[in-house]
PDB file of N, CA and C in Angstrom:
ATOM      1  N   UNK X   1     120.550  75.077 116.601  1.00 41.00           N
ATOM      2  CA  UNK X   1     120.353  75.985 115.479  1.00 41.00           C
ATOM      3  C   UNK X   1     120.110  77.393 116.009  1.00 41.00           C
ATOM      4  N   UNK X   2     120.752  78.368 115.402  1.00 42.00           N
ATOM      5  CA  UNK X   2     120.631  79.752 115.856  1.00 42.00           C
ATOM      6  C   UNK X   2     119.362  80.409 115.339  1.00 42.00           C
ATOM      7  N   UNK X   3     118.691  79.804 114.373  1.00 44.00           N
ATOM      8  CA  UNK X   3     117.474  80.380 113.824  1.00 44.00           C
ATOM      9  C   UNK X   3     117.737  81.426 112.761  1.00 44.00           C
ATOM     10  N   UNK X   4     119.000  81.666 112.443  1.00 43.00           N
ATOM     11  CA  UNK X   4     119.341  82.652 111.421  1.00 43.00           C
ATOM     12  C   UNK X   4     119.529  81.938 110.101  1.00 43.00           C
ATOM     13  N   UNK X   5     118.855  82.423 109.082  1.00 45.00           N
ATOM     14  CA  UNK X   5     118.968  81.838 107.753  1.00 45.00           C
ATOM     15  C   UNK X   5     120.225  82.380 107.097  1.00 45.00           C
ATOM     16  N   UNK X   6     121.133  81.499 106.697  1.00 44.00           N
ATOM     17  CA  UNK X   6     122.400  81.914 106.099  1.00 44.00           C
ATOM     18  C   UNK X   6     122.211  82.626 104.762  1.00 44.00           C
ATOM     19  N   UNK X   7     121.058  82.465 104.138  1.00 50.00           N
ATOM     20  CA  UNK X   7     120.823  83.078 102.829  1.00 50.00           C
ATOM     21  C   UNK X   7     120.091  84.408 102.933  1.00 50.00           C
ATOM     22  N   UNK X   8     119.921  84.970 104.131  1.00 52.00           N
ATOM     23  CA  UNK X   8     119.101  86.171 104.293  1.00 52.00           C
ATOM     24  C   UNK X   8     119.512  87.329 103.408  1.00 52.00           C
ATOM     25  N   UNK X   9     120.797  87.577 103.112  1.00 52.00           N
ATOM     26  CA  UNK X   9     121.098  88.736 102.258  1.00 52.00           C
ATOM     27  C   UNK X   9     120.593  88.573 100.824  1.00 52.00           C
ATOM     28  N   UNK X  10     120.288  87.351 100.423  1.00 55.00           N
ATOM     29  CA  UNK X  10     119.881  87.089  99.050  1.00 55.00           C
ATOM     30  C   UNK X  10     118.364  87.052  98.879  1.00 55.00           C
ATOM     31  N   UNK X  11     117.621  87.425  99.881  1.00 65.00           N
ATOM     32  CA  UNK X  11     116.160  87.423  99.773  1.00 65.00           C
ATOM     33  C   UNK X  11     115.733  88.357  98.646  1.00 65.00           C
ATOM     34  N   UNK X  12     114.756  87.931  97.847  1.00 69.00           N
ATOM     35  CA  UNK X  12     114.283  88.786  96.742  1.00 69.00           C
ATOM     36  C   UNK X  12     113.796  90.144  97.200  1.00 69.00           C
ATOM     37  N   UNK X  13     113.264  90.230  98.402  1.00 70.00           N
ATOM     38  CA  UNK X  13     112.782  91.506  98.910  1.00 70.00           C
ATOM     39  C   UNK X  13     113.874  92.559  99.008  1.00 70.00           C
ATOM     40  N   UNK X  14     115.099  92.120  99.201  1.00 73.00           N
ATOM     41  CA  UNK X  14     116.225  93.057  99.289  1.00 73.00           C
ATOM     42  C   UNK X  14     116.744  93.423  97.909  1.00 73.00           C
ATOM     43  N   UNK X  15     116.656  92.495  96.962  1.00 81.00           N
ATOM     44  CA  UNK X  15     117.243  92.701  95.632  1.00 81.00           C
ATOM     45  C   UNK X  15     116.255  93.359  94.675  1.00 81.00           C
ATOM     46  N   UNK X  16     115.052  92.842  94.609  1.00 88.00           N
ATOM     47  CA  UNK X  16     114.000  93.405  93.746  1.00 88.00           C
ATOM     48  C   UNK X  16     112.732  93.587  94.578  1.00 88.00           C
ATOM     49  N   UNK X  17     112.705  94.631  95.400  1.00 91.00           N
ATOM     50  CA  UNK X  17     111.567  94.803  96.296  1.00 91.00           C
ATOM     51  C   UNK X  17     110.240  94.997  95.573  1.00 91.00           C
ATOM     52  N   UNK X  18     110.274  95.489  94.337  1.00 93.00           N
ATOM     53  CA  UNK X  18     109.014  95.690  93.613  1.00 93.00           C
ATOM     54  C   UNK X  18     108.298  94.368  93.375  1.00 93.00           C
ATOM     55  N   UNK X  19     109.050  93.303  93.113  1.00 93.00           N
ATOM     56  CA  UNK X  19     108.444  91.988  92.884  1.00 93.00           C
ATOM     57  C   UNK X  19     107.827  91.466  94.177  1.00 93.00           C
ATOM     58  N   UNK X  20     108.576  91.563  95.262  1.00 92.00           N
ATOM     59  CA  UNK X  20     108.062  91.094  96.549  1.00 92.00           C
ATOM     60  C   UNK X  20     106.860  91.924  96.979  1.00 92.00           C
ATOM     61  N   UNK X  21     106.900  93.233  96.723  1.00 95.00           N
ATOM     62  CA  UNK X  21     105.770  94.118  97.020  1.00 95.00           C
ATOM     63  C   UNK X  21     104.535  93.640  96.258  1.00 95.00           C
ATOM     64  N   UNK X  22     104.694  93.303  94.980  1.00 95.00           N
ATOM     65  CA  UNK X  22     103.588  92.796  94.172  1.00 95.00           C
ATOM     66  C   UNK X  22     103.066  91.465  94.679  1.00 95.00           C
ATOM     67  N   UNK X  23     103.974  90.587  95.076  1.00 93.00           N
ATOM     68  CA  UNK X  23     103.562  89.289  95.620  1.00 93.00           C
ATOM     69  C   UNK X  23     102.790  89.471  96.925  1.00 93.00           C
ATOM     70  N   UNK X  24     103.247  90.407  97.749  1.00 94.00           N
ATOM     71  CA  UNK X  24     102.546  90.683  99.005  1.00 94.00           C
ATOM     72  C   UNK X  24     101.152  91.243  98.728  1.00 94.00           C
ATOM     73  N   UNK X  25     101.061  92.139  97.749  1.00 95.00           N
ATOM     74  CA  UNK X  25      99.759  92.725  97.387  1.00 95.00           C
ATOM     75  C   UNK X  25      98.791  91.639  96.939  1.00 95.00           C
ATOM     76  N   UNK X  26      99.288  90.705  96.143  1.00 94.00           N
ATOM     77  CA  UNK X  26      98.432  89.615  95.667  1.00 94.00           C
ATOM     78  C   UNK X  26      98.040  88.690  96.817  1.00 94.00           C
ATOM     79  N   UNK X  27      98.990  88.348  97.683  1.00 93.00           N
ATOM     80  CA  UNK X  27      98.705  87.456  98.807  1.00 93.00           C
ATOM     81  C   UNK X  27      97.715  88.087  99.783  1.00 93.00           C
ATOM     82  N   UNK X  28      97.763  89.417  99.897  1.00 93.00           N
ATOM     83  CA  UNK X  28      96.851  90.124 100.807  1.00 93.00           C
ATOM     84  C   UNK X  28      95.495  90.375 100.163  1.00 93.00           C
ATOM     85  N   UNK X  29      95.385  90.121  98.863  1.00 93.00           N
ATOM     86  CA  UNK X  29      94.127  90.342  98.165  1.00 93.00           C
ATOM     87  C   UNK X  29      93.882  91.796  97.809  1.00 93.00           C
ATOM     88  N   UNK X  30      94.942  92.597  97.761  1.00 94.00           N
ATOM     89  CA  UNK X  30      94.807  94.024  97.457  1.00 94.00           C
ATOM     90  C   UNK X  30      94.849  94.281  95.961  1.00 94.00           C
ATOM     91  N   UNK X  31      95.723  93.593  95.237  1.00 94.00           N
ATOM     92  CA  UNK X  31      95.813  93.738  93.779  1.00 94.00           C
ATOM     93  C   UNK X  31      96.552  92.533  93.214  1.00 94.00           C
ATOM     94  N   UNK X  32      96.723  92.514  91.899  1.00 95.00           N
ATOM     95  CA  UNK X  32      97.501  91.438  91.281  1.00 95.00           C
ATOM     96  C   UNK X  32      98.985  91.717  91.508  1.00 95.00           C
ATOM     97  N   UNK X  33      99.793  90.712  91.297  1.00 94.00           N
ATOM     98  CA  UNK X  33     101.234  90.836  91.501  1.00 94.00           C
ATOM     99  C   UNK X  33     101.830  91.898  90.572  1.00 94.00           C
ATOM    100  N   UNK X  34     101.463  91.879  89.316  1.00 95.00           N
ATOM    101  CA  UNK X  34     102.040  92.821  88.348  1.00 95.00           C
ATOM    102  C   UNK X  34     101.620  94.258  88.660  1.00 95.00           C
ATOM    103  N   UNK X  35     100.343  94.457  88.945  1.00 96.00           N
ATOM    104  CA  UNK X  35      99.866  95.804  89.282  1.00 96.00           C
ATOM    105  C   UNK X  35     100.554  96.293  90.554  1.00 96.00           C
ATOM    106  N   UNK X  36     100.657  95.427  91.557  1.00 95.00           N
ATOM    107  CA  UNK X  36     101.336  95.794  92.796  1.00 95.00           C
ATOM    108  C   UNK X  36     102.785  96.179  92.563  1.00 95.00           C
ATOM    109  N   UNK X  37     103.484  95.400  91.728  1.00 94.00           N
ATOM    110  CA  UNK X  37     104.887  95.698  91.434  1.00 94.00           C
ATOM    111  C   UNK X  37     105.020  97.042  90.727  1.00 94.00           C
ATOM    112  N   UNK X  38     104.106  97.352  89.825  1.00 95.00           N
ATOM    113  CA  UNK X  38     104.153  98.641  89.120  1.00 95.00           C
ATOM    114  C   UNK X  38     103.814  99.803  90.057  1.00 95.00           C
ATOM    115  N   UNK X  39     102.855  99.591  90.958  1.00 95.00           N
ATOM    116  CA  UNK X  39     102.470 100.654  91.899  1.00 95.00           C
ATOM    117  C   UNK X  39     103.609 101.004  92.852  1.00 95.00           C
ATOM    118  N   UNK X  40     104.516 100.060  93.062  1.00 95.00           N
ATOM    119  CA  UNK X  40     105.671 100.289  93.939  1.00 95.00           C
ATOM    120  C   UNK X  40     106.494 101.495  93.475  1.00 95.00           C
ATOM    121  N   UNK X  41     106.461 101.801  92.180  1.00 96.00           N
ATOM    122  CA  UNK X  41     107.283 102.870  91.617  1.00 96.00           C
ATOM    123  C   UNK X  41     106.596 104.237  91.584  1.00 96.00           C
ATOM    124  N   UNK X  42     105.356 104.335  92.027  1.00 96.00           N
ATOM    125  CA  UNK X  42     104.631 105.606  91.977  1.00 96.00           C
ATOM    126  C   UNK X  42     104.608 106.223  93.376  1.00 96.00           C
ATOM    127  N   UNK X  43     105.365 107.319  93.579  1.00 95.00           N
ATOM    128  CA  UNK X  43     105.426 107.939  94.905  1.00 95.00           C
ATOM    129  C   UNK X  43     104.040 108.305  95.431  1.00 95.00           C
ATOM    130  N   UNK X  44     103.865 108.187  96.706  1.00 95.00           N
ATOM    131  CA  UNK X  44     102.637 108.419  97.467  1.00 95.00           C
ATOM    132  C   UNK X  44     101.582 107.349  97.196  1.00 95.00           C
ATOM    133  N   UNK X  45     101.396 106.944  95.951  1.00 96.00           N
ATOM    134  CA  UNK X  45     100.474 105.838  95.662  1.00 96.00           C
ATOM    135  C   UNK X  45     101.034 104.566  96.295  1.00 96.00           C
ATOM    136  N   UNK X  46     102.363 104.387  96.188  1.00 95.00           N
ATOM    137  CA  UNK X  46     102.972 103.199  96.772  1.00 95.00           C
ATOM    138  C   UNK X  46     102.807 103.185  98.294  1.00 95.00           C
ATOM    139  N   UNK X  47     102.909 104.343  98.931  1.00 95.00           N
ATOM    140  CA  UNK X  47     102.726 104.424 100.379  1.00 95.00           C
ATOM    141  C   UNK X  47     101.293 104.053 100.765  1.00 95.00           C
ATOM    142  N   UNK X  48     100.324 104.593 100.036  1.00 96.00           N
ATOM    143  CA  UNK X  48      98.915 104.268 100.279  1.00 96.00           C
ATOM    144  C   UNK X  48      98.676 102.760 100.119  1.00 96.00           C
ATOM    145  N   UNK X  49      99.188 102.197  99.028  1.00 96.00           N
ATOM    146  CA  UNK X  49      99.006 100.756  98.780  1.00 96.00           C
ATOM    147  C   UNK X  49      99.699  99.917  99.841  1.00 96.00           C
ATOM    148  N   UNK X  50     100.884 100.364 100.241  1.00 96.00           N
ATOM    149  CA  UNK X  50     101.657  99.619 101.231  1.00 96.00           C
ATOM    150  C   UNK X  50     100.908  99.547 102.555  1.00 96.00           C
ATOM    151  N   UNK X  51     100.315 100.656 102.961  1.00 96.00           N
ATOM    152  CA  UNK X  51      99.535 100.671 104.196  1.00 96.00           C
ATOM    153  C   UNK X  51      98.333  99.732 104.059  1.00 96.00           C
ATOM    154  N   UNK X  52      97.696  99.729 102.898  1.00 96.00           N
ATOM    155  CA  UNK X  52      96.558  98.819 102.664  1.00 96.00           C
ATOM    156  C   UNK X  52      97.008  97.364 102.709  1.00 96.00           C
ATOM    157  N   UNK X  53      98.175  97.074 102.132  1.00 96.00           N
ATOM    158  CA  UNK X  53      98.699  95.704 102.127  1.00 96.00           C
ATOM    159  C   UNK X  53      98.986  95.239 103.549  1.00 96.00           C
ATOM    160  N   UNK X  54      99.716  96.054 104.318  1.00 95.00           N
ATOM    161  CA  UNK X  54     100.034  95.677 105.709  1.00 95.00           C
ATOM    162  C   UNK X  54      98.755  95.503 106.524  1.00 95.00           C
ATOM    163  N   UNK X  55      97.806  96.411 106.337  1.00 95.00           N
ATOM    164  CA  UNK X  55      96.543  96.297 107.058  1.00 95.00           C
ATOM    165  C   UNK X  55      95.789  95.025 106.695  1.00 95.00           C
ATOM    166  N   UNK X  56      95.784  94.686 105.412  1.00 95.00           N
ATOM    167  CA  UNK X  56      95.100  93.468 104.957  1.00 95.00           C
ATOM    168  C   UNK X  56      95.777  92.220 105.515  1.00 95.00           C
ATOM    169  N   UNK X  57      97.098  92.234 105.567  1.00 94.00           N
ATOM    170  CA  UNK X  57      97.833  91.088 106.121  1.00 94.00           C
ATOM    171  C   UNK X  57      97.546  90.971 107.614  1.00 94.00           C
ATOM    172  N   UNK X  58      97.553  92.106 108.335  1.00 92.00           N
ATOM    173  CA  UNK X  58      97.237  92.068 109.764  1.00 92.00           C
ATOM    174  C   UNK X  58      95.831  91.520 109.998  1.00 92.00           C
ATOM    175  N   UNK X  59      94.890  91.973 109.181  1.00 92.00           N
ATOM    176  CA  UNK X  59      93.507  91.511 109.324  1.00 92.00           C
ATOM    177  C   UNK X  59      93.382  90.024 108.985  1.00 92.00           C
ATOM    178  N   UNK X  60      94.013  89.616 107.915  1.00 91.00           N
ATOM    179  CA  UNK X  60      93.933  88.219 107.462  1.00 91.00           C
ATOM    180  C   UNK X  60      94.474  87.251 108.512  1.00 91.00           C
ATOM    181  N   UNK X  61      95.544  87.646 109.203  1.00 89.00           N
ATOM    182  CA  UNK X  61      96.192  86.765 110.172  1.00 89.00           C
ATOM    183  C   UNK X  61      95.889  87.150 111.619  1.00 89.00           C
ATOM    184  N   UNK X  62      94.908  88.025 111.827  1.00 89.00           N
ATOM    185  CA  UNK X  62      94.499  88.458 113.174  1.00 89.00           C
ATOM    186  C   UNK X  62      95.679  88.962 113.997  1.00 89.00           C
ATOM    187  N   UNK X  63      96.426  89.864 113.415  1.00 90.00           N
ATOM    188  CA  UNK X  63      97.598  90.446 114.076  1.00 90.00           C
ATOM    189  C   UNK X  63      97.214  91.826 114.589  1.00 90.00           C
ATOM    190  N   UNK X  64      97.510  92.077 115.858  1.00 92.00           N
ATOM    191  CA  UNK X  64      97.233  93.393 116.424  1.00 92.00           C
ATOM    192  C   UNK X  64      98.193  94.408 115.819  1.00 92.00           C
ATOM    193  N   UNK X  65      97.746  95.630 115.704  1.00 92.00           N
ATOM    194  CA  UNK X  65      98.585  96.687 115.180  1.00 92.00           C
ATOM    195  C   UNK X  65      97.738  97.884 114.831  1.00 92.00           C
ATOM    196  N   UNK X  66      98.371  98.873 114.238  1.00 94.00           N
ATOM    197  CA  UNK X  66      97.646 100.090 113.888  1.00 94.00           C
ATOM    198  C   UNK X  66      98.272 100.739 112.663  1.00 94.00           C
ATOM    199  N   UNK X  67      97.577 101.695 112.131  1.00 94.00           N
ATOM    200  CA  UNK X  67      98.082 102.460 110.998  1.00 94.00           C
ATOM    201  C   UNK X  67      99.403 103.130 111.353  1.00 94.00           C
ATOM    202  N   UNK X  68      99.495 103.678 112.558  1.00 95.00           N
ATOM    203  CA  UNK X  68     100.733 104.342 112.999  1.00 95.00           C
ATOM    204  C   UNK X  68     101.894 103.354 113.042  1.00 95.00           C
ATOM    205  N   UNK X  69     101.659 102.167 113.574  1.00 93.00           N
ATOM    206  CA  UNK X  69     102.710 101.144 113.609  1.00 93.00           C
ATOM    207  C   UNK X  69     103.136 100.752 112.200  1.00 93.00           C
ATOM    208  N   UNK X  70     102.164 100.625 111.305  1.00 94.00           N
ATOM    209  CA  UNK X  70     102.481 100.272 109.923  1.00 94.00           C
ATOM    210  C   UNK X  70     103.332 101.358 109.272  1.00 94.00           C
ATOM    211  N   UNK X  71     102.934 102.607 109.444  1.00 94.00           N
ATOM    212  CA  UNK X  71     103.703 103.716 108.868  1.00 94.00           C
ATOM    213  C   UNK X  71     105.108 103.772 109.451  1.00 94.00           C
ATOM    214  N   UNK X  72     105.232 103.525 110.739  1.00 94.00           N
ATOM    215  CA  UNK X  72     106.537 103.518 111.387  1.00 94.00           C
ATOM    216  C   UNK X  72     107.431 102.441 110.773  1.00 94.00           C
ATOM    217  N   UNK X  73     106.900 101.228 110.607  1.00 93.00           N
ATOM    218  CA  UNK X  73     107.679 100.133 110.013  1.00 93.00           C
ATOM    219  C   UNK X  73     108.086 100.457 108.578  1.00 93.00           C
ATOM    220  N   UNK X  74     107.146 101.001 107.809  1.00 94.00           N
ATOM    221  CA  UNK X  74     107.406 101.321 106.408  1.00 94.00           C
ATOM    222  C   UNK X  74     108.453 102.418 106.275  1.00 94.00           C
ATOM    223  N   UNK X  75     108.330 103.464 107.073  1.00 93.00           N
ATOM    224  CA  UNK X  75     109.236 104.615 106.955  1.00 93.00           C
ATOM    225  C   UNK X  75     110.615 104.355 107.549  1.00 93.00           C
ATOM    226  N   UNK X  76     110.680 103.574 108.618  1.00 94.00           N
ATOM    227  CA  UNK X  76     111.974 103.338 109.266  1.00 94.00           C
ATOM    228  C   UNK X  76     112.815 102.301 108.528  1.00 94.00           C
ATOM    229  N   UNK X  77     112.182 101.277 108.019  1.00 90.00           N
ATOM    230  CA  UNK X  77     112.922 100.263 107.258  1.00 90.00           C
ATOM    231  C   UNK X  77     111.966  99.557 106.307  1.00 90.00           C
ATOM    232  N   UNK X  78     111.758 100.192 105.172  1.00 92.00           N
ATOM    233  CA  UNK X  78     110.825  99.666 104.188  1.00 92.00           C
ATOM    234  C   UNK X  78     111.166  98.276 103.698  1.00 92.00           C
ATOM    235  N   UNK X  79     112.444  98.030 103.444  1.00 91.00           N
ATOM    236  CA  UNK X  79     112.835  96.705 102.960  1.00 91.00           C
ATOM    237  C   UNK X  79     112.582  95.640 104.015  1.00 91.00           C
ATOM    238  N   UNK X  80     112.839  95.985 105.277  1.00 90.00           N
ATOM    239  CA  UNK X  80     112.540  95.043 106.369  1.00 90.00           C
ATOM    240  C   UNK X  80     111.040  94.742 106.402  1.00 90.00           C
ATOM    241  N   UNK X  81     110.218  95.775 106.212  1.00 93.00           N
ATOM    242  CA  UNK X  81     108.772  95.597 106.235  1.00 93.00           C
ATOM    243  C   UNK X  81     108.302  94.689 105.097  1.00 93.00           C
ATOM    244  N   UNK X  82     108.865  94.890 103.904  1.00 93.00           N
ATOM    245  CA  UNK X  82     108.493  94.050 102.761  1.00 93.00           C
ATOM    246  C   UNK X  82     108.826  92.587 103.020  1.00 93.00           C
ATOM    247  N   UNK X  83     110.031  92.342 103.528  1.00 90.00           N
ATOM    248  CA  UNK X  83     110.452  90.964 103.809  1.00 90.00           C
ATOM    249  C   UNK X  83     109.594  90.378 104.922  1.00 90.00           C
ATOM    250  N   UNK X  84     109.282  91.177 105.943  1.00 91.00           N
ATOM    251  CA  UNK X  84     108.431  90.718 107.041  1.00 91.00           C
ATOM    252  C   UNK X  84     107.051  90.315 106.524  1.00 91.00           C
ATOM    253  N   UNK X  85     106.475  91.128 105.660  1.00 92.00           N
ATOM    254  CA  UNK X  85     105.164  90.819 105.085  1.00 92.00           C
ATOM    255  C   UNK X  85     105.220  89.536 104.264  1.00 92.00           C
ATOM    256  N   UNK X  86     106.280  89.394 103.467  1.00 91.00           N
ATOM    257  CA  UNK X  86     106.429  88.192 102.634  1.00 91.00           C
ATOM    258  C   UNK X  86     106.533  86.946 103.503  1.00 91.00           C
ATOM    259  N   UNK X  87     107.307  87.032 104.581  1.00 90.00           N
ATOM    260  CA  UNK X  87     107.441  85.894 105.488  1.00 90.00           C
ATOM    261  C   UNK X  87     106.103  85.549 106.120  1.00 90.00           C
ATOM    262  N   UNK X  88     105.335  86.560 106.506  1.00 91.00           N
ATOM    263  CA  UNK X  88     104.028  86.316 107.118  1.00 91.00           C
ATOM    264  C   UNK X  88     103.101  85.606 106.144  1.00 91.00           C
ATOM    265  N   UNK X  89     103.116  86.047 104.893  1.00 90.00           N
ATOM    266  CA  UNK X  89     102.232  85.442 103.889  1.00 90.00           C
ATOM    267  C   UNK X  89     102.600  83.989 103.618  1.00 90.00           C
ATOM    268  N   UNK X  90     103.857  83.628 103.873  1.00 86.00           N
ATOM    269  CA  UNK X  90     104.289  82.245 103.667  1.00 86.00           C
ATOM    270  C   UNK X  90     103.998  81.373 104.881  1.00 86.00           C
ATOM    271  N   UNK X  91     103.829  81.996 106.068  1.00 81.00           N
ATOM    272  CA  UNK X  91     103.552  81.241 107.300  1.00 81.00           C
ATOM    273  C   UNK X  91     102.133  80.701 107.279  1.00 81.00           C
ATOM    274  N   UNK X  92     101.876  79.812 108.211  1.00 56.00           N
ATOM    275  CA  UNK X  92     100.517  79.267 108.329  1.00 56.00           C
ATOM    276  C   UNK X  92      99.571  80.340 108.862  1.00 56.00           C
ATOM    277  N   UNK X  93      98.284  80.273 108.513  1.00 51.00           N
ATOM    278  CA  UNK X  93      97.314  81.256 108.998  1.00 51.00           C
ATOM    279  C   UNK X  93      97.305  81.334 110.521  1.00 51.00           C
ATOM    280  N   UNK X  94      97.181  82.547 111.027  1.00 46.00           N
ATOM    281  CA  UNK X  94      97.116  82.755 112.464  1.00 46.00           C
ATOM    282  C   UNK X  94      98.453  83.043 113.101  1.00 46.00           C
ATOM    283  N   UNK X  95      99.542  82.807 112.373  1.00 50.00           N
ATOM    284  CA  UNK X  95     100.862  83.091 112.928  1.00 50.00           C
ATOM    285  C   UNK X  95     101.096  84.595 112.925  1.00 50.00           C
ATOM    286  N   UNK X  96     101.794  85.075 113.912  1.00 50.00           N
ATOM    287  CA  UNK X  96     102.017  86.526 114.041  1.00 50.00           C
ATOM    288  C   UNK X  96     103.289  86.938 113.314  1.00 50.00           C
ATOM    289  N   UNK X  97     103.304  88.206 112.847  1.00 49.00           N
ATOM    290  CA  UNK X  97     104.522  88.761 112.268  1.00 49.00           C
ATOM    291  C   UNK X  97     105.585  88.828 113.350  1.00 49.00           C
ATOM    292  N   UNK X  98     106.776  88.443 113.011  1.00 51.00           N
ATOM    293  CA  UNK X  98     107.875  88.497 113.970  1.00 51.00           C
ATOM    294  C   UNK X  98     108.194  89.938 114.308  1.00 51.00           C
ATOM    295  N   UNK X  99     108.294  90.240 115.568  1.00 49.00           N
ATOM    296  CA  UNK X  99     108.642  91.596 116.003  1.00 49.00           C
ATOM    297  C   UNK X  99     110.100  91.582 116.440  1.00 49.00           C
ATOM    298  N   UNK X 100     110.806  92.641 116.086  1.00 43.00           N
ATOM    299  CA  UNK X 100     112.214  92.708 116.516  1.00 43.00           C
ATOM    300  C   UNK X 100     112.453  93.907 117.371  1.00 43.00           C
TER     301      UNK X 100
END
């Protein structure tokens, strides 16, 4: 097995990132899914929330990282970051975010 999921282009994070953003916010304990999804559409507020979500996920799963790394991931490929966060929240506790 190559480890590549044949359905990767159809991930909800790529199609409706606001929903996945809300789910990540809820899984990280930052806000409810609906509030998180709505905050995704408010410029600058969404960036602040996104950094809080990534930080909460890193803390919850004991993943090393920093605010600068989070901002870099968010700004360089936001959709990749959303999908990465969603995958982490689905993994077992203690598993690290996949780095590419």
